[in-house]
Coordinates of C-alpha atoms in Angstrom, one line a residue:
Chain A
M9 CA -29.5 -77.1 50.1
K10 CA -32.0 -74.3 49.5
T11 CA -31.9 -73.3 45.9
E12 CA -34.1 -70.2 45.7
K13 CA -33.2 -67.8 43.0
I14 CA -32.6 -64.1 43.9
L15 CA -31.5 -62.4 40.7
T16 CA -33.0 -64.6 38.0
K17 CA -36.2 -65.7 39.6
Y18 CA -38.4 -63.7 37.1
T19 CA -36.0 -63.0 34.2
H20 CA -37.8 -65.6 32.0
I21 CA -41.0 -63.6 32.2
K22 CA -41.8 -61.6 29.0
D23 CA -41.2 -57.9 29.3
Y24 CA -39.7 -58.2 32.8
R25 CA -37.4 -55.4 31.6
N26 CA -40.4 -53.1 31.6
I27 CA -41.4 -51.4 34.8
E28 CA -45.1 -52.4 34.6
T29 CA -44.2 -56.1 34.5
Y30 CA -41.4 -55.6 37.1
L31 CA -43.9 -54.0 39.5
K32 CA -46.1 -57.1 39.3
Y33 CA -43.4 -59.3 40.8
D34 CA -42.5 -57.5 44.1
G35 CA -40.8 -54.7 42.1
Y36 CA -39.7 -51.6 44.0
K37 CA -41.2 -53.0 47.3
S38 CA -37.9 -52.9 49.1
I39 CA -37.9 -49.1 49.0
Q40 CA -40.8 -48.7 51.5
K41 CA -39.2 -51.4 53.6
A42 CA -35.9 -49.6 53.6
I43 CA -37.6 -46.4 54.7
E44 CA -39.2 -48.2 57.6
L45 CA -35.9 -49.8 58.6
G46 CA -34.0 -46.6 58.5
Q47 CA -30.3 -46.2 58.0
K48 CA -29.2 -48.3 61.0
G49 CA -31.8 -51.0 60.2
V50 CA -30.7 -51.3 56.6
I51 CA -27.0 -51.4 57.3
D52 CA -27.6 -53.9 60.2
T53 CA -29.6 -56.1 57.9
L54 CA -27.0 -56.0 55.2
T55 CA -24.2 -56.8 57.7
A56 CA -26.2 -59.6 59.2
S57 CA -26.8 -61.1 55.7
Q58 CA -23.0 -61.2 55.3
L59 CA -23.4 -60.1 51.7
R60 CA -20.0 -60.0 50.1
G61 CA -19.0 -57.9 47.1
R62 CA -19.6 -59.7 43.8
G63 CA -17.1 -57.8 41.8
G64 CA -14.2 -60.0 42.8
A65 CA -12.8 -59.0 46.2
G66 CA -15.6 -60.3 48.3
F67 CA -15.6 -57.4 50.8
S68 CA -18.6 -57.1 53.3
T69 CA -21.1 -54.8 51.7
G70 CA -22.7 -53.8 55.1
M71 CA -19.3 -52.8 56.4
K72 CA -18.5 -50.8 53.3
W73 CA -21.7 -48.9 53.6
S74 CA -21.1 -48.2 57.3
F75 CA -17.8 -46.4 56.4
I76 CA -19.7 -43.5 54.9
I77 CA -22.4 -42.7 57.4
N78 CA -20.5 -40.1 59.3
K79 CA -18.9 -38.5 56.3
P80 CA -19.7 -35.0 55.0
F81 CA -22.1 -34.3 52.1
P82 CA -22.5 -34.5 49.2
R83 CA -21.8 -38.2 48.9
Y84 CA -21.8 -40.2 45.7
L85 CA -22.7 -43.8 44.7
A86 CA -20.7 -45.3 41.8
I87 CA -21.9 -48.6 40.4
N88 CA -19.2 -50.7 38.8
A89 CA -20.6 -52.0 35.5
D90 CA -17.2 -52.0 33.8
E91 CA -17.3 -55.8 33.4
G92 CA -14.0 -56.5 31.7
E93 CA -12.3 -59.5 33.4
P94 CA -12.1 -62.2 30.7
G95 CA -14.6 -64.9 31.4
T96 CA -16.9 -62.5 33.2
F97 CA -20.3 -61.6 31.7
K98 CA -22.8 -61.7 34.6
D99 CA -23.4 -57.9 35.1
R100 CA -24.4 -57.7 31.4
F101 CA -27.0 -60.4 32.1
I102 CA -28.5 -58.4 35.0
M103 CA -28.5 -55.1 33.0
R104 CA -30.1 -56.8 29.9
N105 CA -32.7 -58.9 31.7
S106 CA -33.4 -57.1 35.0
P107 CA -32.4 -53.5 34.8
H108 CA -35.0 -52.4 37.4
L109 CA -33.5 -54.7 40.0
L110 CA -30.3 -52.8 39.8
I111 CA -32.1 -49.5 39.9
E112 CA -34.1 -50.6 42.9
G113 CA -30.9 -51.5 44.7
I114 CA -29.4 -48.1 43.8
I115 CA -32.4 -46.3 45.3
V116 CA -32.2 -48.3 48.5
A117 CA -28.5 -47.4 48.8
C118 CA -29.1 -43.7 48.0
L119 CA -32.0 -43.4 50.5
T120 CA -30.0 -45.2 53.2
L121 CA -26.7 -43.4 52.8
E122 CA -28.2 -40.0 52.0
I123 CA -26.8 -39.9 48.5
E124 CA -28.4 -37.7 45.8
T125 CA -26.4 -38.7 42.8
A126 CA -25.4 -42.2 41.6
Y127 CA -23.3 -42.9 38.5
I128 CA -23.5 -46.3 36.8
Y129 CA -20.1 -46.7 35.2
I130 CA -20.7 -49.0 32.3
R131 CA -18.0 -50.3 30.0
G132 CA -18.1 -48.3 26.7
E133 CA -18.8 -51.3 24.5
F134 CA -22.1 -52.1 26.3
I135 CA -24.0 -49.5 24.2
E136 CA -27.2 -51.6 24.0
E137 CA -27.1 -52.2 27.8
A138 CA -26.5 -48.5 28.5
N139 CA -29.6 -47.7 26.4
I140 CA -31.6 -50.3 28.3
L141 CA -30.6 -48.7 31.6
E142 CA -31.4 -45.2 30.5
K143 CA -34.8 -46.3 29.4
A144 CA -35.3 -48.1 32.7
I145 CA -34.2 -45.0 34.7
E146 CA -36.8 -42.9 32.7
E147 CA -39.5 -45.4 33.6
A148 CA -38.5 -45.3 37.2
K149 CA -38.6 -41.5 37.1
S150 CA -42.1 -41.6 35.6
K151 CA -43.2 -43.7 38.6
G152 CA -41.6 -41.3 41.1
F153 CA -38.8 -43.7 42.2
V154 CA -36.1 -41.4 40.7
G155 CA -36.2 -37.7 40.8
K156 CA -37.5 -35.3 43.5
N157 CA -39.0 -36.2 46.9
I158 CA -38.8 -40.0 46.6
A159 CA -41.6 -41.8 48.4
K160 CA -42.4 -38.5 50.2
T161 CA -39.1 -38.6 52.1
G162 CA -38.1 -35.2 50.8
K163 CA -35.0 -36.8 49.4
N164 CA -33.9 -36.4 45.7
I165 CA -32.2 -39.1 43.7
N166 CA -30.5 -38.8 40.3
I167 CA -29.1 -41.8 38.5
W168 CA -26.8 -41.2 35.5
V169 CA -25.2 -43.7 33.1
H170 CA -21.6 -42.9 32.5
R171 CA -20.0 -44.9 29.6
G172 CA -16.4 -45.8 29.8
A173 CA -14.3 -46.0 26.6
G174 CA -12.3 -49.2 26.6
A175 CA -10.0 -49.7 29.5
Y176 CA -10.0 -52.8 31.7
V177 CA -8.2 -51.0 34.5
C178 CA -11.3 -48.8 35.1
G179 CA -12.9 -51.7 36.9
E180 CA -10.5 -50.9 39.7
E181 CA -12.5 -48.5 41.9
T182 CA -10.2 -45.6 42.1
A183 CA -9.5 -45.7 38.3
L184 CA -13.2 -45.8 37.8
I185 CA -13.5 -42.7 39.9
N186 CA -10.9 -40.9 37.8
S187 CA -12.7 -42.0 34.7
I188 CA -16.0 -40.5 35.9
E189 CA -14.2 -37.3 36.5
G190 CA -13.1 -37.2 32.9
K191 CA -9.5 -38.3 33.5
K192 CA -7.3 -41.1 32.3
G193 CA -8.4 -44.3 34.1
Q194 CA -5.3 -44.7 36.3
P195 CA -5.7 -46.0 39.8
R196 CA -5.1 -43.8 42.8
L197 CA -3.0 -44.6 45.9
K198 CA -5.1 -45.8 48.9
P199 CA -5.6 -44.4 51.5
P200 CA -7.5 -42.2 51.2
F201 CA -10.2 -44.7 50.4
P202 CA -13.2 -43.7 48.3
A203 CA -15.4 -43.6 51.4
E204 CA -13.4 -40.5 52.3
V205 CA -12.2 -39.1 49.0
G206 CA -14.0 -40.5 46.0
V207 CA -15.8 -39.0 43.0
F208 CA -15.1 -35.2 42.8
G209 CA -13.2 -35.5 46.0
K210 CA -16.4 -36.5 48.0
P211 CA -17.2 -39.6 50.0
T212 CA -18.2 -42.3 47.6
I213 CA -19.4 -45.9 47.8
V214 CA -18.4 -48.1 44.8
N215 CA -20.4 -51.3 44.5
N216 CA -20.6 -53.9 41.8
V217 CA -23.8 -54.4 39.8
E218 CA -24.5 -57.9 41.1
T219 CA -23.8 -56.8 44.7
I220 CA -26.4 -54.0 44.5
A221 CA -28.9 -56.2 42.7
N222 CA -28.9 -58.5 45.8
V223 CA -29.9 -55.6 48.1
P224 CA -33.7 -55.5 47.4
Y225 CA -34.1 -59.2 48.2
I226 CA -32.2 -58.9 51.5
I227 CA -34.1 -55.8 52.6
L228 CA -37.5 -57.2 51.6
N229 CA -37.0 -60.7 53.0
G230 CA -34.5 -60.2 55.8
A231 CA -30.9 -61.4 56.4
D232 CA -32.0 -64.9 57.6
K233 CA -33.8 -65.7 54.4
F234 CA -30.7 -64.8 52.5
L235 CA -28.4 -66.8 54.7
E236 CA -30.7 -69.9 54.3
I237 CA -29.6 -70.0 50.7
G238 CA -25.9 -71.0 50.4
V239 CA -23.5 -72.0 53.1
P240 CA -22.3 -70.2 56.3
K241 CA -20.4 -67.0 55.7
N242 CA -21.2 -67.4 52.0
G243 CA -24.9 -66.6 51.9
G244 CA -27.1 -66.1 48.8
T245 CA -26.4 -67.1 45.3
R246 CA -23.8 -66.2 42.6
L247 CA -24.3 -65.6 39.0
I248 CA -21.8 -68.2 37.7
G249 CA -20.7 -67.5 34.1
I250 CA -19.4 -70.7 32.5
S251 CA -17.5 -70.3 29.3
G252 CA -14.9 -72.0 27.2
H253 CA -15.0 -75.7 26.4
V254 CA -18.5 -76.7 27.7
N255 CA -21.5 -77.8 25.8
Q256 CA -23.9 -75.2 27.3
P257 CA -22.0 -72.0 28.2
G258 CA -24.0 -69.3 29.9
I259 CA -25.0 -67.5 33.1
Y260 CA -26.4 -69.7 35.8
E261 CA -27.6 -68.5 39.2
L262 CA -26.4 -71.1 41.7
P263 CA -26.6 -71.1 45.5
M264 CA -23.2 -70.5 47.1
G265 CA -21.7 -73.8 48.0
F266 CA -22.9 -75.6 44.9
S267 CA -20.7 -78.4 43.7
F268 CA -18.1 -77.2 41.2
K269 CA -18.1 -80.4 39.3
E270 CA -21.8 -80.5 39.0
A271 CA -21.8 -77.0 37.7
I272 CA -19.5 -78.0 34.8
Y273 CA -20.8 -81.5 34.1
S274 CA -24.5 -81.1 34.8
V275 CA -25.5 -77.4 34.7
A276 CA -23.3 -76.5 31.8
G277 CA -23.8 -79.8 30.0
G278 CA -20.3 -81.2 30.4
V279 CA -17.0 -80.6 28.6
L280 CA -17.4 -79.8 24.9
N281 CA -17.7 -82.9 22.6
N282 CA -17.0 -85.2 25.5
R283 CA -13.4 -84.2 25.7
K284 CA -11.5 -84.7 28.9
L285 CA -11.2 -81.8 31.4
K286 CA -7.7 -80.3 31.5
A287 CA -8.0 -77.2 33.6
V288 CA -10.4 -74.7 35.1
I289 CA -10.0 -71.0 35.8
P290 CA -12.5 -70.5 38.6
G291 CA -13.2 -66.8 38.9
G292 CA -12.2 -64.7 35.9
S293 CA -8.9 -64.8 34.0
S294 CA -6.7 -63.5 36.8
T295 CA -7.5 -66.2 39.3
P296 CA -5.0 -69.1 39.6
V297 CA -5.8 -72.1 37.4
L298 CA -7.0 -75.3 38.9
L299 CA -6.5 -78.9 37.8
P300 CA -9.4 -81.4 37.5
E301 CA -8.3 -83.2 40.7
E302 CA -8.3 -79.9 42.6
I303 CA -11.9 -79.1 41.9
E304 CA -13.0 -82.7 42.7
N305 CA -14.5 -81.7 46.1
L306 CA -14.7 -78.0 45.8
T307 CA -17.8 -75.9 46.0
L308 CA -18.6 -72.6 44.4
D309 CA -18.1 -70.2 47.3
F310 CA -15.4 -67.8 48.4
D311 CA -14.0 -70.0 51.2
S312 CA -13.9 -73.3 49.4
I313 CA -12.1 -72.0 46.3
Q314 CA -9.7 -70.1 48.5
S315 CA -8.8 -73.3 50.3
A316 CA -7.6 -74.7 46.9
G317 CA -5.2 -71.7 46.5
S318 CA -7.4 -69.8 44.1
M319 CA -10.3 -67.3 44.2
M320 CA -14.0 -67.1 43.4
G321 CA -13.4 -63.7 42.0
S322 CA -16.1 -62.6 39.6
G323 CA -17.7 -66.0 39.3
G324 CA -16.4 -66.4 35.7
V325 CA -15.6 -70.1 35.3
I326 CA -13.4 -70.8 32.2
V327 CA -13.3 -74.5 31.2
I328 CA -10.3 -75.8 29.3
A329 CA -10.4 -79.2 27.6
E330 CA -7.6 -81.6 26.8
D331 CA -5.4 -80.9 23.7
T332 CA -5.4 -77.2 24.5
C333 CA -1.9 -75.6 24.5
M334 CA -1.5 -74.0 28.0
V335 CA 1.4 -71.9 26.8
K336 CA -0.7 -70.4 24.0
T337 CA -3.6 -69.9 26.4
L338 CA -1.4 -68.1 28.9
L339 CA 0.0 -66.0 26.1
T340 CA -3.6 -64.9 25.2
L341 CA -4.0 -63.8 28.8
E342 CA -0.7 -62.0 29.1
E343 CA -1.3 -60.2 25.8
F344 CA -4.4 -58.9 27.4
Y345 CA -2.8 -57.7 30.6
A346 CA 0.1 -56.1 28.8
H347 CA -2.4 -54.2 26.6
E348 CA -4.4 -53.1 29.7
S349 CA -1.6 -52.0 32.0
C350 CA -2.2 -48.3 32.5
G351 CA 1.5 -47.6 32.5
Q352 CA 1.6 -45.8 35.9
C353 CA 3.8 -48.2 37.9
T354 CA 7.1 -49.4 36.5
P355 CA 6.9 -53.1 37.7
C356 CA 3.6 -53.5 35.8
R357 CA 4.3 -51.3 32.8
E358 CA 7.6 -53.1 32.2
G359 CA 7.0 -56.5 33.8
V360 CA 3.8 -57.6 32.1
P361 CA 4.9 -56.9 28.5
W362 CA 8.2 -58.6 29.4
I363 CA 6.5 -61.8 30.6
R364 CA 4.3 -61.6 27.5
D365 CA 7.3 -61.5 25.2
I366 CA 9.0 -64.4 27.0
I367 CA 5.9 -66.5 26.7
A368 CA 5.6 -65.6 23.1
R369 CA 9.2 -66.7 22.5
I370 CA 8.6 -70.0 24.2
E371 CA 5.3 -70.6 22.3
S372 CA 7.0 -70.0 19.0
G373 CA 9.8 -72.5 19.8
H374 CA 12.6 -70.0 20.5
G375 CA 12.6 -70.3 24.3
K376 CA 15.6 -71.0 26.5
E377 CA 15.6 -73.2 29.5
R378 CA 16.2 -70.3 31.9
D379 CA 13.1 -68.4 30.5
I380 CA 10.7 -70.3 32.8
D381 CA 12.3 -69.2 36.0
K382 CA 12.8 -65.7 34.6
I383 CA 9.0 -65.4 34.2
L384 CA 8.5 -66.5 37.8
S385 CA 11.1 -64.1 39.1
I386 CA 9.5 -61.2 37.2
C387 CA 6.1 -62.2 38.6
D388 CA 7.6 -62.1 42.2
N389 CA 9.0 -58.6 41.5
M390 CA 5.6 -57.3 40.3
M391 CA 3.3 -58.7 42.9
G392 CA 2.5 -56.3 45.7
N393 CA 4.7 -53.6 44.3
T394 CA 2.2 -51.6 42.4
I395 CA -0.7 -49.2 43.1
C396 CA -3.5 -51.5 42.0
A397 CA -3.9 -55.2 41.6
L398 CA -3.4 -55.4 37.8
A399 CA 0.2 -56.6 38.1
D400 CA -1.0 -59.3 40.5
A401 CA -3.8 -60.2 38.1
A402 CA -1.2 -60.8 35.4
A403 CA 1.2 -62.6 37.6
M404 CA -1.2 -65.1 39.2
P405 CA -2.1 -66.9 36.0
A406 CA 1.5 -66.9 34.9
K407 CA 2.7 -68.4 38.1
S408 CA -0.1 -71.0 38.4
F409 CA 0.1 -72.1 34.7
I410 CA 3.9 -72.7 35.1
Q411 CA 3.5 -74.4 38.5
K412 CA 0.8 -76.8 37.1
F413 CA 1.8 -77.2 33.5
R414 CA 5.6 -76.7 33.7
N415 CA 6.2 -79.7 31.5
E416 CA 4.3 -78.0 28.6
F417 CA 6.6 -75.0 28.8
E418 CA 9.6 -77.3 28.9
D419 CA 8.4 -79.3 25.9
H420 CA 8.0 -76.2 23.8
I421 CA 11.6 -75.3 24.7
K422 CA 13.0 -78.8 24.1
M423 CA 11.1 -79.5 20.8
K424 CA 11.7 -75.9 19.6
K425 CA 8.0 -75.8 18.6
C426 CA 4.5 -76.0 19.9
P427 CA 3.7 -79.7 20.5
F428 CA 0.0 -78.9 19.9
N429 CA -1.7 -78.3 16.6
A430 CA -4.7 -76.5 18.1
K431 CA -5.3 -73.0 17.0
N432 CA -6.4 -71.8 20.4
Chain B
M7 CA -2.6 -23.4 18.2
G8 CA -3.6 -23.9 14.6
F9 CA -7.4 -24.2 15.3
N10 CA -9.5 -25.0 12.3
M11 CA -12.2 -22.4 12.8
G12 CA -14.7 -23.8 10.4
F13 CA -14.9 -27.0 12.4
E14 CA -18.0 -27.2 14.6
F15 CA -20.4 -29.6 16.3
S16 CA -23.8 -30.1 14.6
K17 CA -26.9 -28.8 16.4
K18 CA -27.8 -32.4 17.4
S19 CA -24.4 -32.9 19.0
I20 CA -24.6 -29.6 20.8
D21 CA -27.9 -30.5 22.3
K22 CA -26.5 -33.8 23.5
I23 CA -23.5 -32.1 25.0
K24 CA -25.8 -29.6 26.9
E25 CA -27.7 -32.6 28.3
T26 CA -24.5 -34.3 29.3
L27 CA -23.1 -31.3 31.2
L28 CA -26.1 -31.4 33.5
K29 CA -25.0 -34.8 34.9
Y30 CA -21.8 -33.6 36.5
P31 CA -20.9 -30.9 39.1
E32 CA -17.7 -30.3 37.1
K33 CA -17.5 -29.5 33.4
E34 CA -14.4 -31.6 32.9
A35 CA -16.2 -34.8 33.9
S36 CA -18.1 -34.6 30.6
L37 CA -14.9 -35.3 28.7
L38 CA -15.5 -39.0 28.0
P39 CA -19.2 -38.6 27.0
V40 CA -18.3 -35.6 24.8
L41 CA -15.6 -37.6 23.1
H42 CA -18.2 -40.3 22.4
I43 CA -20.5 -37.7 20.9
A44 CA -17.6 -36.3 18.8
Q45 CA -16.7 -39.7 17.5
D46 CA -20.3 -40.4 16.6
E47 CA -20.3 -37.3 14.5
F48 CA -16.8 -37.2 13.1
L49 CA -16.0 -41.0 13.1
Y50 CA -12.6 -40.5 14.6
I51 CA -10.7 -38.2 17.0
S52 CA -8.5 -36.0 14.8
Q53 CA -6.4 -33.1 16.1
D54 CA -9.3 -30.8 14.9
V55 CA -11.7 -32.8 17.0
I56 CA -9.4 -32.6 20.0
N57 CA -9.2 -28.8 19.7
L58 CA -13.0 -28.5 19.3
V59 CA -13.7 -30.6 22.4
A60 CA -11.1 -28.6 24.3
L61 CA -12.8 -25.3 23.3
T62 CA -16.2 -26.7 24.1
L63 CA -15.2 -27.8 27.6
D64 CA -12.8 -25.0 28.2
I65 CA -9.9 -27.2 29.0
H66 CA -6.4 -27.5 27.4
P67 CA -6.1 -29.7 24.2
S68 CA -3.4 -31.8 25.9
R69 CA -5.9 -32.8 28.5
V70 CA -8.3 -34.0 25.8
K71 CA -5.5 -35.7 23.9
E72 CA -4.2 -37.7 27.0
V73 CA -7.7 -39.0 27.6
A74 CA -8.5 -39.7 23.9
T75 CA -5.3 -41.7 23.6
F76 CA -5.7 -43.6 26.9
Y77 CA -9.0 -45.2 26.0
T78 CA -9.0 -47.7 23.1
M79 CA -12.5 -47.0 21.9
Y80 CA -11.6 -43.6 20.6
N81 CA -10.4 -44.1 17.1
K82 CA -7.2 -42.2 16.5
K83 CA -7.4 -42.7 12.7
P84 CA -10.2 -43.0 10.3
V85 CA -12.1 -46.3 10.2
G86 CA -14.5 -47.8 7.7
K87 CA -18.3 -47.3 7.7
Y88 CA -18.5 -50.6 9.6
H89 CA -15.9 -51.3 12.3
I90 CA -15.7 -55.0 12.9
Q91 CA -14.1 -55.7 16.3
L92 CA -13.5 -59.4 16.9
C93 CA -12.7 -60.6 20.5
R94 CA -9.4 -62.4 20.7
N95 CA -9.5 -63.2 24.4
I96 CA -9.5 -66.5 26.2
S97 CA -13.2 -67.7 26.0
C98 CA -13.5 -66.6 22.4
S99 CA -10.2 -68.1 21.5
L100 CA -11.1 -71.4 23.1
R101 CA -14.3 -71.4 21.0
G102 CA -12.4 -70.8 17.7
S103 CA -12.1 -67.0 17.2
S104 CA -8.9 -67.5 15.2
N105 CA -10.9 -69.4 12.6
I106 CA -13.4 -66.5 12.6
K107 CA -10.6 -64.1 12.1
E108 CA -9.1 -66.0 9.2
Q109 CA -12.5 -66.3 7.5
L110 CA -13.2 -62.6 7.9
E111 CA -9.8 -61.8 6.5
K112 CA -10.6 -64.0 3.5
I113 CA -14.0 -62.6 2.9
L114 CA -12.9 -59.0 3.2
N115 CA -9.5 -59.6 1.6
I116 CA -7.7 -57.5 4.3
K117 CA -5.7 -58.3 7.4
A118 CA -6.8 -57.4 10.9
G119 CA -6.0 -53.7 11.5
E120 CA -6.8 -52.8 7.9
T121 CA -9.7 -51.1 6.0
T122 CA -11.2 -52.3 2.8
S123 CA -10.3 -50.2 -0.2
D124 CA -13.9 -49.0 -0.6
G125 CA -13.8 -47.7 3.0
K126 CA -16.7 -49.9 4.0
F127 CA -15.1 -52.3 6.5
T128 CA -12.3 -52.0 9.1
L129 CA -11.3 -55.3 10.8
S130 CA -9.8 -55.1 14.3
T131 CA -9.2 -57.6 17.0
V132 CA -10.0 -56.5 20.5
E133 CA -9.8 -57.7 24.1
C134 CA -12.7 -59.3 26.0
L135 CA -16.1 -57.9 25.1
G136 CA -17.7 -59.3 28.2
A137 CA -20.0 -61.8 26.4
C138 CA -18.0 -65.0 27.0
G139 CA -21.0 -67.2 27.3
T140 CA -21.9 -66.6 23.6
A141 CA -18.3 -66.8 22.3
P142 CA -17.0 -66.2 19.7
V143 CA -18.2 -62.7 19.7
M144 CA -17.7 -59.6 17.6
Q145 CA -19.0 -56.1 17.7
I146 CA -19.8 -54.1 14.5
N147 CA -20.4 -50.5 15.4
D148 CA -22.9 -50.5 18.2
K149 CA -24.1 -54.0 17.8
Y150 CA -22.9 -57.4 19.2
Y151 CA -22.9 -60.5 17.1
E152 CA -22.7 -63.6 19.2
N153 CA -22.2 -67.4 18.8
L154 CA -20.4 -66.8 15.5
T155 CA -19.6 -69.6 13.1
T156 CA -17.5 -69.3 10.0
D157 CA -20.7 -70.0 8.0
S158 CA -22.6 -67.2 9.6
L159 CA -20.2 -64.4 8.7
K160 CA -21.1 -63.9 5.1
T161 CA -24.8 -63.5 5.9
I162 CA -23.9 -60.9 8.6
L163 CA -21.6 -58.9 6.3
D164 CA -24.1 -59.1 3.4
S165 CA -26.8 -57.6 5.7
L166 CA -24.8 -54.4 6.1
S167 CA -25.2 -52.0 3.3

């Protein structure tokens, strides 16, 4: 398997964050290439590369871009840097270590799709990262990559950093759009999709940071080079964020199709303090939990993880070791989803706090036998019945934790206390 | 409406607001950034601040209030000079954030959600801060503190004057 790095190839180099250093390592070269290829050429290249969105849904980026080319002007680009799914910390890595790669991708997108204004929607807590981006944008402006008449094309590009203010749901693209407009971050009904009615009612493309950061490589090197890395239909690399009970948590750029077990046991140094592996959440906290035997032959790509009934999502792998109380762990997650429900749809607003309360009751030793099935029934009544996927994001861990660790829930109820002494 | 007429933005904040307005085709879109600017100056979003922001952007105070109360980063009540926000979510919790919380409560002699009597520290627990690879993590004002251990807390707090 070819293991070339796309996003972190140069991030170890001192001052790579500065434009002068960035320019020495192929920096901003894809802009000229994109101009030569033209709109059709760029979109065809992206489509051929089969680049799939790195935010979680895995939608074809080339196809997404093609939706906007016949739409009226002005059009907007919104970059989703609202990284908030527990277990996910990859976009922060790109913004801290390689801000110009993101900006270069944004410029290629803007030139190709005839967009003059891009907003980077960054979560409010990332103040340092927002400052890094603003400095990088200023540097790009000083070199003529941002501003007026970019590369003598007569086109203008403005990139603005827009800070959120603490709301997980704003990572959903239509909530993000509302939040840019200065509204509560509540998702909108689709259709109309953002490509038709987006920011300020205008056609808009919303792309994740990691997705856009892949664009310069693909444009500069071609779709075939990208597809050589990874496995069929799952080209390129992923920034895999490994956290929880491992010896070396962190961000690792791995080719798609990399062995799941090797990622945990070799790349991330194995399970913390040589404990036994109990469970793995493969792609951010909302993706269904997997057992050690389920990841045995899995590889880190969209299709392999889907075949095991879960999702690659945001690439945030959360490792859970033996002696961890799964009821308590699920409670931590459901407290989060209950806190983050925007309150717009009844099944989510009422359902998520309800399952949180039942799980808390079971955890504290006051659960009833019928409570377990009650949680499952509430989950079924939430899923697919709301405007956005937050209710599903809350239901999927609840269902999979119960399905795979039902005995732990039953033990809590029978023993009228938590059988574990762990504080987590 | 009970406006407090003596309540105004500083020159520095007004300059920042003017810069912000240039980024958007619609004035209302500046609401989130202007609330951040307001919080930087006034430390929390009181009713007076809500009225001031509404006047500045020419929108109704109820529009400002619904946004200020929707987003958790806008403080609805006064906080200490240093606002400690400790992540309680899954990766941090697996790496022992509850021990960190207990230790912070012990050092500061307050519970999470409270402010020290000298007004110096407020301790809050928050949801995922997006730095799971360096868990446990806390944010104090603008800065992240990562790979926390119970032993490192005192040094961190002592470094804040």
